[in-house]
Amino acid sequence: MPDQTVPETPQPLPPVPSDVVAEADESGPFTESPWLRRLDAVLAVQRPVAVAHVRRLRRRHPKATPEKLVRMLEREYLTAVTAGGAAVGASAVVPGIGWGISLALSGVETAGFLEASALFSQSVTEVHGIALTDPDRARALVMAMLLGAPGASLVRQFAGEALGTAPARTAFWGELVTQKLPKTAIDGLMGKVRKQFVRRFAASQGASILGRAAPFGIGAVVGGAGNHALGRKVVQSARTAFGPAPAAFPLDIHS
């Protein structure tokens, strides 16, 4: 099993409640709900976990350059999320496991996918020498990466509004989230990114969960392929967010 794991077994993340979806379609702020608190907890991987993960990988591959280490993080992440989706899909063919149990397992796998994405994103920031200690910045980064190009565009648009000037075309949007935006602006960015994320997540989650629960081995194909495709979007987002890996490792992650 790859190192792309989290310390605890993820708790199931149920489908997005209808009231949360309705609020995401409105212009006002979210009313805090148990589902949103659970989502925030899933996405807020603590920095020590990411640092330990990168250090462990460096000990296993002491001659790897930062660029090679980032590629290893990408491969481990894609392997983990693809296997997780396929495993839940394959459960539909196991005797005695019905749709209800398959759907419950899918909720666990969804939380696991989000946690793996959070760990991957924060591990990449550590290789780039960015110490991501603020949970709100971490959540905004992960949700923007999961959104892909629309997430990056939203970050740049908000940065222009918050800073009074559009960021340079050569600026990497991940640095805007993790470093350059003032703390006072992060709450506003979080609200905008989270609304888009909840809308897209709710729209895609139902079809994805039902697909993974399909019998006769179909669920395994749907689950694995779907997770792999979304994982590749996160990998591509990470590359555009921070650019090429640095020439040397930061001091914090020296093995």
PDB file of C-alpha atoms in Angstrom:
ATOM      1  CA  MET A   1       0.000   0.000   0.000  1.00  0.00           C
ATOM      2  CA  PRO A   2       1.394   3.445  -0.894  1.00  0.00           C
ATOM      3  CA  ASP A   3       2.216   6.051   1.727  1.00  0.00           C
ATOM      4  CA  GLN A   4      -0.681   8.180   0.482  1.00  0.00           C
ATOM      5  CA  THR A   5      -2.759   7.573   3.605  1.00  0.00           C
ATOM      6  CA  VAL A   6      -4.195   9.526   6.479  1.00  0.00           C
ATOM      7  CA  PRO A   7      -3.745   8.732  10.186  1.00  0.00           C
ATOM      8  CA  GLU A   8      -7.357   7.770  10.865  1.00  0.00           C
ATOM      9  CA  THR A   9     -10.034   5.913   8.952  1.00  0.00           C
ATOM     10  CA  PRO A  10     -12.194   8.591   7.332  1.00  0.00           C
ATOM     11  CA  GLN A  11     -15.757   8.916   8.569  1.00  0.00           C
ATOM     12  CA  PRO A  12     -18.429   8.712   5.856  1.00  0.00           C
ATOM     13  CA  LEU A  13     -19.314  11.944   4.084  1.00  0.00           C
ATOM     14  CA  PRO A  14     -23.032  11.695   3.234  1.00  0.00           C
ATOM     15  CA  PRO A  15     -24.620  13.261   0.145  1.00  0.00           C
ATOM     16  CA  VAL A  16     -24.926  17.032   0.280  1.00  0.00           C
ATOM     17  CA  PRO A  17     -28.162  17.965   2.116  1.00  0.00           C
ATOM     18  CA  SER A  18     -30.730  19.849   0.050  1.00  0.00           C
ATOM     19  CA  ASP A  19     -30.616  22.898   2.337  1.00  0.00           C
ATOM     20  CA  VAL A  20     -26.851  23.224   1.855  1.00  0.00           C
ATOM     21  CA  VAL A  21     -27.268  22.967  -1.920  1.00  0.00           C
ATOM     22  CA  ALA A  22     -29.956  25.662  -1.787  1.00  0.00           C
ATOM     23  CA  GLU A  23     -27.677  27.984   0.181  1.00  0.00           C
ATOM     24  CA  ALA A  24     -24.884  27.406  -2.329  1.00  0.00           C
ATOM     25  CA  ASP A  25     -27.175  28.795  -5.035  1.00  0.00           C
ATOM     26  CA  GLU A  26     -27.761  32.001  -3.089  1.00  0.00           C
ATOM     27  CA  SER A  27     -25.484  35.033  -2.802  1.00  0.00           C
ATOM     28  CA  GLY A  28     -25.452  35.214   0.986  1.00  0.00           C
ATOM     29  CA  PRO A  29     -23.107  33.402   3.392  1.00  0.00           C
ATOM     30  CA  PHE A  30     -23.544  29.777   4.399  1.00  0.00           C
ATOM     31  CA  THR A  31     -25.387  28.905   7.586  1.00  0.00           C
ATOM     32  CA  GLU A  32     -22.990  26.618   9.439  1.00  0.00           C
ATOM     33  CA  SER A  33     -24.283  23.040   9.315  1.00  0.00           C
ATOM     34  CA  PRO A  34     -23.031  19.626  10.513  1.00  0.00           C
ATOM     35  CA  TRP A  35     -22.371  18.631   6.887  1.00  0.00           C
ATOM     36  CA  LEU A  36     -20.220  21.723   6.227  1.00  0.00           C
ATOM     37  CA  ARG A  37     -18.331  21.189   9.492  1.00  0.00           C
ATOM     38  CA  ARG A  38     -17.659  17.601   8.430  1.00  0.00           C
ATOM     39  CA  LEU A  39     -16.471  18.782   5.013  1.00  0.00           C
ATOM     40  CA  ASP A  40     -14.139  21.323   6.628  1.00  0.00           C
ATOM     41  CA  ALA A  41     -12.721  18.641   8.922  1.00  0.00           C
ATOM     42  CA  VAL A  42     -12.117  16.291   5.987  1.00  0.00           C
ATOM     43  CA  LEU A  43     -10.230  18.966   4.028  1.00  0.00           C
ATOM     44  CA  ALA A  44      -8.109  20.328   6.902  1.00  0.00           C
ATOM     45  CA  VAL A  45      -5.115  17.991   7.023  1.00  0.00           C
ATOM     46  CA  GLN A  46      -2.697  19.316   9.631  1.00  0.00           C
ATOM     47  CA  ARG A  47       0.723  20.445   8.440  1.00  0.00           C
ATOM     48  CA  PRO A  48       2.688  17.936  10.615  1.00  0.00           C
ATOM     49  CA  VAL A  49       0.946  15.104   8.766  1.00  0.00           C
ATOM     50  CA  ALA A  50       2.039  16.471   5.376  1.00  0.00           C
ATOM     51  CA  VAL A  51       5.592  17.131   6.578  1.00  0.00           C
ATOM     52  CA  ALA A  52       5.875  13.611   8.007  1.00  0.00           C
ATOM     53  CA  HIS A  53       4.568  12.169   4.763  1.00  0.00           C
ATOM     54  CA  VAL A  54       7.154  14.001   2.637  1.00  0.00           C
ATOM     55  CA  ARG A  55       9.989  13.149   5.030  1.00  0.00           C
ATOM     56  CA  ARG A  56       9.026   9.467   4.960  1.00  0.00           C
ATOM     57  CA  LEU A  57       9.079   9.461   1.176  1.00  0.00           C
ATOM     58  CA  ARG A  58      12.481  11.190   1.180  1.00  0.00           C
ATOM     59  CA  ARG A  59      13.926   8.538   3.510  1.00  0.00           C
ATOM     60  CA  ARG A  60      12.760   5.846   1.107  1.00  0.00           C
ATOM     61  CA  HIS A  61      14.263   7.687  -1.879  1.00  0.00           C
ATOM     62  CA  PRO A  62      17.223   9.708  -0.544  1.00  0.00           C
ATOM     63  CA  LYS A  63      18.621  10.481  -4.011  1.00  0.00           C
ATOM     64  CA  ALA A  64      15.356  11.839  -5.420  1.00  0.00           C
ATOM     65  CA  THR A  65      15.311  15.481  -6.499  1.00  0.00           C
ATOM     66  CA  PRO A  66      12.363  17.729  -5.576  1.00  0.00           C
ATOM     67  CA  GLU A  67      10.957  17.264  -9.081  1.00  0.00           C
ATOM     68  CA  LYS A  68      11.151  13.474  -8.828  1.00  0.00           C
ATOM     69  CA  LEU A  69       9.591  13.557  -5.371  1.00  0.00           C
ATOM     70  CA  VAL A  70       6.627  15.554  -6.663  1.00  0.00           C
ATOM     71  CA  ARG A  71       6.155  12.963  -9.430  1.00  0.00           C
ATOM     72  CA  MET A  72       6.229  10.223  -6.767  1.00  0.00           C
ATOM     73  CA  LEU A  73       3.579  12.082  -4.767  1.00  0.00           C
ATOM     74  CA  GLU A  74       1.456  12.290  -7.912  1.00  0.00           C
ATOM     75  CA  ARG A  75       1.765   8.575  -8.692  1.00  0.00           C
ATOM     76  CA  GLU A  76       1.026   7.535  -5.108  1.00  0.00           C
ATOM     77  CA  TYR A  77      -1.994   9.812  -4.946  1.00  0.00           C
ATOM     78  CA  LEU A  78      -3.444   8.544  -8.238  1.00  0.00           C
ATOM     79  CA  THR A  79      -2.818   4.922  -7.245  1.00  0.00           C
ATOM     80  CA  ALA A  80      -4.519   5.394  -3.886  1.00  0.00           C
ATOM     81  CA  VAL A  81      -7.655   7.188  -5.110  1.00  0.00           C
ATOM     82  CA  THR A  82      -8.071   4.878  -8.123  1.00  0.00           C
ATOM     83  CA  ALA A  83      -7.782   1.790  -5.940  1.00  0.00           C
ATOM     84  CA  GLY A  84     -10.204   3.245  -3.398  1.00  0.00           C
ATOM     85  CA  GLY A  85     -12.882   3.890  -6.005  1.00  0.00           C
ATOM     86  CA  ALA A  86     -12.415   0.475  -7.620  1.00  0.00           C
ATOM     87  CA  ALA A  87     -12.568  -1.325  -4.264  1.00  0.00           C
ATOM     88  CA  VAL A  88     -15.903   0.228  -3.359  1.00  0.00           C
ATOM     89  CA  GLY A  89     -17.260  -0.517  -6.823  1.00  0.00           C
ATOM     90  CA  ALA A  90     -16.104  -4.129  -6.585  1.00  0.00           C
ATOM     91  CA  SER A  91     -18.004  -4.567  -3.303  1.00  0.00           C
ATOM     92  CA  ALA A  92     -21.252  -4.665  -5.297  1.00  0.00           C
ATOM     93  CA  VAL A  93     -20.407  -8.167  -6.569  1.00  0.00           C
ATOM     94  CA  VAL A  94     -19.638  -9.613  -3.112  1.00  0.00           C
ATOM     95  CA  PRO A  95     -22.415 -11.965  -1.940  1.00  0.00           C
ATOM     96  CA  GLY A  96     -24.457 -10.487   0.892  1.00  0.00           C
ATOM     97  CA  ILE A  97     -23.488  -6.871   0.176  1.00  0.00           C
ATOM     98  CA  GLY A  98     -26.460  -4.976  -1.137  1.00  0.00           C
ATOM     99  CA  TRP A  99     -26.901  -1.507  -2.544  1.00  0.00           C
ATOM    100  CA  GLY A 100     -27.412  -0.008   0.899  1.00  0.00           C
ATOM    101  CA  ILE A 101     -24.039  -1.200   2.168  1.00  0.00           C
ATOM    102  CA  SER A 102     -22.357  -0.253  -1.123  1.00  0.00           C
ATOM    103  CA  LEU A 103     -23.732   3.277  -0.801  1.00  0.00           C
ATOM    104  CA  ALA A 104     -22.497   3.498   2.791  1.00  0.00           C
ATOM    105  CA  LEU A 105     -19.036   2.321   1.699  1.00  0.00           C
ATOM    106  CA  SER A 106     -19.123   4.936  -1.039  1.00  0.00           C
ATOM    107  CA  GLY A 107     -19.618   7.633   1.594  1.00  0.00           C
ATOM    108  CA  VAL A 108     -16.477   6.443   3.355  1.00  0.00           C
ATOM    109  CA  GLU A 109     -14.581   6.356   0.061  1.00  0.00           C
ATOM    110  CA  THR A 110     -15.708   9.884  -0.811  1.00  0.00           C
ATOM    111  CA  ALA A 111     -14.300  11.178   2.465  1.00  0.00           C
ATOM    112  CA  GLY A 112     -11.130   9.185   1.829  1.00  0.00           C
ATOM    113  CA  PHE A 113     -10.752  10.722  -1.632  1.00  0.00           C
ATOM    114  CA  LEU A 114     -11.077  14.247  -0.232  1.00  0.00           C
ATOM    115  CA  GLU A 115      -8.615  13.545   2.589  1.00  0.00           C
ATOM    116  CA  ALA A 116      -6.123  12.033   0.149  1.00  0.00           C
ATOM    117  CA  SER A 117      -6.494  15.118  -2.061  1.00  0.00           C
ATOM    118  CA  ALA A 118      -5.870  17.389   0.931  1.00  0.00           C
ATOM    119  CA  LEU A 119      -2.765  15.440   1.946  1.00  0.00           C
ATOM    120  CA  PHE A 120      -1.417  15.436  -1.619  1.00  0.00           C
ATOM    121  CA  SER A 121      -2.019  19.174  -2.054  1.00  0.00           C
ATOM    122  CA  GLN A 122      -0.337  20.100   1.213  1.00  0.00           C
ATOM    123  CA  SER A 123       2.558  17.716   0.604  1.00  0.00           C
ATOM    124  CA  VAL A 124       3.243  19.460  -2.715  1.00  0.00           C
ATOM    125  CA  THR A 125       3.221  22.865  -0.999  1.00  0.00           C
ATOM    126  CA  GLU A 126       5.824  21.575   1.481  1.00  0.00           C
ATOM    127  CA  VAL A 127       8.135  20.474  -1.332  1.00  0.00           C
ATOM    128  CA  HIS A 128       7.793  23.995  -2.731  1.00  0.00           C
ATOM    129  CA  GLY A 129       8.897  25.423   0.613  1.00  0.00           C
ATOM    130  CA  ILE A 130       5.480  26.777   1.619  1.00  0.00           C
ATOM    131  CA  ALA A 131       4.486  26.082   5.214  1.00  0.00           C
ATOM    132  CA  LEU A 132       0.694  25.871   5.056  1.00  0.00           C
ATOM    133  CA  THR A 133      -0.337  26.240   8.706  1.00  0.00           C
ATOM    134  CA  ASP A 134      -3.677  28.035   8.256  1.00  0.00           C
ATOM    135  CA  PRO A 135      -6.583  25.522   7.945  1.00  0.00           C
ATOM    136  CA  ASP A 136      -8.699  28.030   5.983  1.00  0.00           C
ATOM    137  CA  ARG A 137      -5.960  28.512   3.398  1.00  0.00           C
ATOM    138  CA  ALA A 138      -5.557  24.733   3.203  1.00  0.00           C
ATOM    139  CA  ARG A 139      -9.277  24.181   2.597  1.00  0.00           C
ATOM    140  CA  ALA A 140      -9.446  26.918  -0.029  1.00  0.00           C
ATOM    141  CA  LEU A 141      -6.423  25.446  -1.829  1.00  0.00           C
ATOM    142  CA  VAL A 142      -7.811  21.900  -1.904  1.00  0.00           C
ATOM    143  CA  MET A 143     -11.286  22.938  -3.062  1.00  0.00           C
ATOM    144  CA  ALA A 144      -9.815  25.159  -5.784  1.00  0.00           C
ATOM    145  CA  MET A 145      -7.644  22.262  -6.963  1.00  0.00           C
ATOM    146  CA  LEU A 146     -10.643  19.939  -7.072  1.00  0.00           C
ATOM    147  CA  LEU A 147     -12.550  22.515  -9.123  1.00  0.00           C
ATOM    148  CA  GLY A 148      -9.706  22.632 -11.656  1.00  0.00           C
ATOM    149  CA  ALA A 149      -9.488  25.563 -14.070  1.00  0.00           C
ATOM    150  CA  PRO A 150     -12.640  27.254 -12.692  1.00  0.00           C
ATOM    151  CA  GLY A 151     -11.073  27.168  -9.223  1.00  0.00           C
ATOM    152  CA  ALA A 152      -7.876  28.798 -10.474  1.00  0.00           C
ATOM    153  CA  SER A 153      -9.873  31.474 -12.300  1.00  0.00           C
ATOM    154  CA  LEU A 154     -11.908  32.193  -9.175  1.00  0.00           C
ATOM    155  CA  VAL A 155      -8.755  32.607  -7.085  1.00  0.00           C
ATOM    156  CA  ARG A 156      -7.226  35.026  -9.593  1.00  0.00           C
ATOM    157  CA  GLN A 157     -10.445  37.006  -9.878  1.00  0.00           C
ATOM    158  CA  PHE A 158     -10.800  37.291  -6.109  1.00  0.00           C
ATOM    159  CA  ALA A 159      -7.132  38.206  -5.704  1.00  0.00           C
ATOM    160  CA  GLY A 160      -7.600  41.078  -8.145  1.00  0.00           C
ATOM    161  CA  GLU A 161     -10.574  42.353  -6.153  1.00  0.00           C
ATOM    162  CA  ALA A 162      -8.885  41.927  -2.763  1.00  0.00           C
ATOM    163  CA  LEU A 163      -5.493  43.383  -3.748  1.00  0.00           C
ATOM    164  CA  GLY A 164      -6.829  46.120  -5.980  1.00  0.00           C
ATOM    165  CA  THR A 165      -4.840  44.892  -8.970  1.00  0.00           C
ATOM    166  CA  ALA A 166      -4.896  41.763 -11.084  1.00  0.00           C
ATOM    167  CA  PRO A 167      -2.047  39.325 -10.330  1.00  0.00           C
ATOM    168  CA  ALA A 168       0.720  39.098 -12.892  1.00  0.00           C
ATOM    169  CA  ARG A 169       0.133  36.515 -15.601  1.00  0.00           C
ATOM    170  CA  THR A 170       3.306  34.756 -14.479  1.00  0.00           C
ATOM    171  CA  ALA A 171       2.118  34.493 -10.858  1.00  0.00           C
ATOM    172  CA  PHE A 172       1.157  31.004  -9.689  1.00  0.00           C
ATOM    173  CA  TRP A 173      -2.329  30.965  -8.215  1.00  0.00           C
ATOM    174  CA  GLY A 174      -1.399  28.511  -5.450  1.00  0.00           C
ATOM    175  CA  GLU A 175       0.934  31.114  -3.986  1.00  0.00           C
ATOM    176  CA  LEU A 176      -1.920  33.617  -3.923  1.00  0.00           C
ATOM    177  CA  VAL A 177      -3.966  31.286  -1.718  1.00  0.00           C
ATOM    178  CA  THR A 178      -1.176  30.097   0.542  1.00  0.00           C
ATOM    179  CA  GLN A 179       0.934  33.234   0.937  1.00  0.00           C
ATOM    180  CA  LYS A 180       0.067  36.467  -0.845  1.00  0.00           C
ATOM    181  CA  LEU A 181      -3.575  37.082   0.019  1.00  0.00           C
ATOM    182  CA  PRO A 182      -3.945  38.791   3.423  1.00  0.00           C
ATOM    183  CA  LYS A 183      -5.619  36.804   6.155  1.00  0.00           C
ATOM    184  CA  THR A 184      -8.567  39.191   6.147  1.00  0.00           C
ATOM    185  CA  ALA A 185      -9.280  38.253   2.529  1.00  0.00           C
ATOM    186  CA  ILE A 186      -9.156  34.475   3.016  1.00  0.00           C
ATOM    187  CA  ASP A 187     -12.627  34.254   4.593  1.00  0.00           C
ATOM    188  CA  GLY A 188     -14.167  35.893   1.535  1.00  0.00           C
ATOM    189  CA  LEU A 189     -12.265  33.593  -0.805  1.00  0.00           C
ATOM    190  CA  MET A 190     -13.293  30.561   1.252  1.00  0.00           C
ATOM    191  CA  GLY A 191     -16.948  31.503   0.934  1.00  0.00           C
ATOM    192  CA  LYS A 192     -16.791  31.874  -2.851  1.00  0.00           C
ATOM    193  CA  VAL A 193     -14.732  28.739  -3.471  1.00  0.00           C
ATOM    194  CA  ARG A 194     -16.854  26.646  -1.099  1.00  0.00           C
ATOM    195  CA  LYS A 195     -20.114  27.676  -2.794  1.00  0.00           C
ATOM    196  CA  GLN A 196     -18.821  26.609  -6.210  1.00  0.00           C
ATOM    197  CA  PHE A 197     -17.363  23.428  -4.754  1.00  0.00           C
ATOM    198  CA  VAL A 198     -20.616  22.427  -3.010  1.00  0.00           C
ATOM    199  CA  ARG A 199     -22.661  23.012  -6.177  1.00  0.00           C
ATOM    200  CA  ARG A 200     -20.336  20.944  -8.359  1.00  0.00           C
ATOM    201  CA  PHE A 201     -19.824  18.290  -5.686  1.00  0.00           C
ATOM    202  CA  ALA A 202     -23.584  17.852  -5.198  1.00  0.00           C
ATOM    203  CA  ALA A 203     -24.181  17.629  -8.955  1.00  0.00           C
ATOM    204  CA  SER A 204     -21.578  14.927  -9.517  1.00  0.00           C
ATOM    205  CA  GLN A 205     -21.782  12.982  -6.264  1.00  0.00           C
ATOM    206  CA  GLY A 206     -25.124  11.252  -6.823  1.00  0.00           C
ATOM    207  CA  ALA A 207     -24.271   9.813 -10.235  1.00  0.00           C
ATOM    208  CA  SER A 208     -20.814   8.803  -9.041  1.00  0.00           C
ATOM    209  CA  ILE A 209     -22.105   6.996  -5.949  1.00  0.00           C
ATOM    210  CA  LEU A 210     -24.800   5.128  -7.903  1.00  0.00           C
ATOM    211  CA  GLY A 211     -22.262   4.193 -10.566  1.00  0.00           C
ATOM    212  CA  ARG A 212     -19.868   2.738  -7.993  1.00  0.00           C
ATOM    213  CA  ALA A 213     -22.704   0.671  -6.520  1.00  0.00           C
ATOM    214  CA  ALA A 214     -23.573  -0.955  -9.885  1.00  0.00           C
ATOM    215  CA  PRO A 215     -23.308  -4.782  -9.855  1.00  0.00           C
ATOM    216  CA  PHE A 216     -21.525  -7.288 -12.135  1.00  0.00           C
ATOM    217  CA  GLY A 217     -18.162  -5.548 -11.832  1.00  0.00           C
ATOM    218  CA  ILE A 218     -19.414  -2.382 -13.554  1.00  0.00           C
ATOM    219  CA  GLY A 219     -19.068  -0.439 -10.312  1.00  0.00           C
ATOM    220  CA  ALA A 220     -15.376  -1.257 -10.032  1.00  0.00           C
ATOM    221  CA  VAL A 221     -14.710   0.175 -13.489  1.00  0.00           C
ATOM    222  CA  VAL A 222     -16.828   3.264 -12.875  1.00  0.00           C
ATOM    223  CA  GLY A 223     -15.355   3.896  -9.431  1.00  0.00           C
ATOM    224  CA  GLY A 224     -11.742   3.415 -10.436  1.00  0.00           C
ATOM    225  CA  ALA A 225     -11.996   5.345 -13.717  1.00  0.00           C
ATOM    226  CA  GLY A 226     -13.971   8.193 -12.154  1.00  0.00           C
ATOM    227  CA  ASN A 227     -11.555   8.647  -9.280  1.00  0.00           C
ATOM    228  CA  HIS A 228      -8.564   8.443 -11.604  1.00  0.00           C
ATOM    229  CA  ALA A 229      -9.989  11.140 -13.885  1.00  0.00           C
ATOM    230  CA  LEU A 230     -10.742  13.469 -10.976  1.00  0.00           C
ATOM    231  CA  GLY A 231      -7.361  12.701  -9.424  1.00  0.00           C
ATOM    232  CA  ARG A 232      -5.612  13.671 -12.642  1.00  0.00           C
ATOM    233  CA  LYS A 233      -7.481  16.976 -12.561  1.00  0.00           C
ATOM    234  CA  VAL A 234      -6.113  17.591  -9.054  1.00  0.00           C
ATOM    235  CA  VAL A 235      -2.585  16.689 -10.202  1.00  0.00           C
ATOM    236  CA  GLN A 236      -2.829  19.097 -13.138  1.00  0.00           C
ATOM    237  CA  SER A 237      -4.190  21.792 -10.831  1.00  0.00           C
ATOM    238  CA  ALA A 238      -1.205  21.317  -8.515  1.00  0.00           C
ATOM    239  CA  ARG A 239       1.203  21.755 -11.418  1.00  0.00           C
ATOM    240  CA  THR A 240      -0.414  24.997 -12.546  1.00  0.00           C
ATOM    241  CA  ALA A 241      -0.811  26.228  -8.962  1.00  0.00           C
ATOM    242  CA  PHE A 242       2.892  26.131  -8.067  1.00  0.00           C
ATOM    243  CA  GLY A 243       4.837  25.601 -11.272  1.00  0.00           C
ATOM    244  CA  PRO A 244       8.078  23.597 -11.547  1.00  0.00           C
ATOM    245  CA  ALA A 245       9.524  22.046  -8.391  1.00  0.00           C
ATOM    246  CA  PRO A 246      12.373  23.990  -6.713  1.00  0.00           C
ATOM    247  CA  ALA A 247      16.000  23.051  -7.267  1.00  0.00           C
ATOM    248  CA  ALA A 248      16.549  22.149  -3.602  1.00  0.00           C
ATOM    249  CA  PHE A 249      14.433  20.925  -0.710  1.00  0.00           C
ATOM    250  CA  PRO A 250      13.409  23.391   2.014  1.00  0.00           C
ATOM    251  CA  LEU A 251      15.026  22.883   5.409  1.00  0.00           C
ATOM    252  CA  ASP A 252      11.770  21.781   7.050  1.00  0.00           C
ATOM    253  CA  ILE A 253      11.575  18.545   5.068  1.00  0.00           C
ATOM    254  CA  HIS A 254      15.209  17.486   5.113  1.00  0.00           C
ATOM    255  CA  SER A 255      15.201  13.859   6.192  1.00  0.00           C
TER     256      SER A 255
END
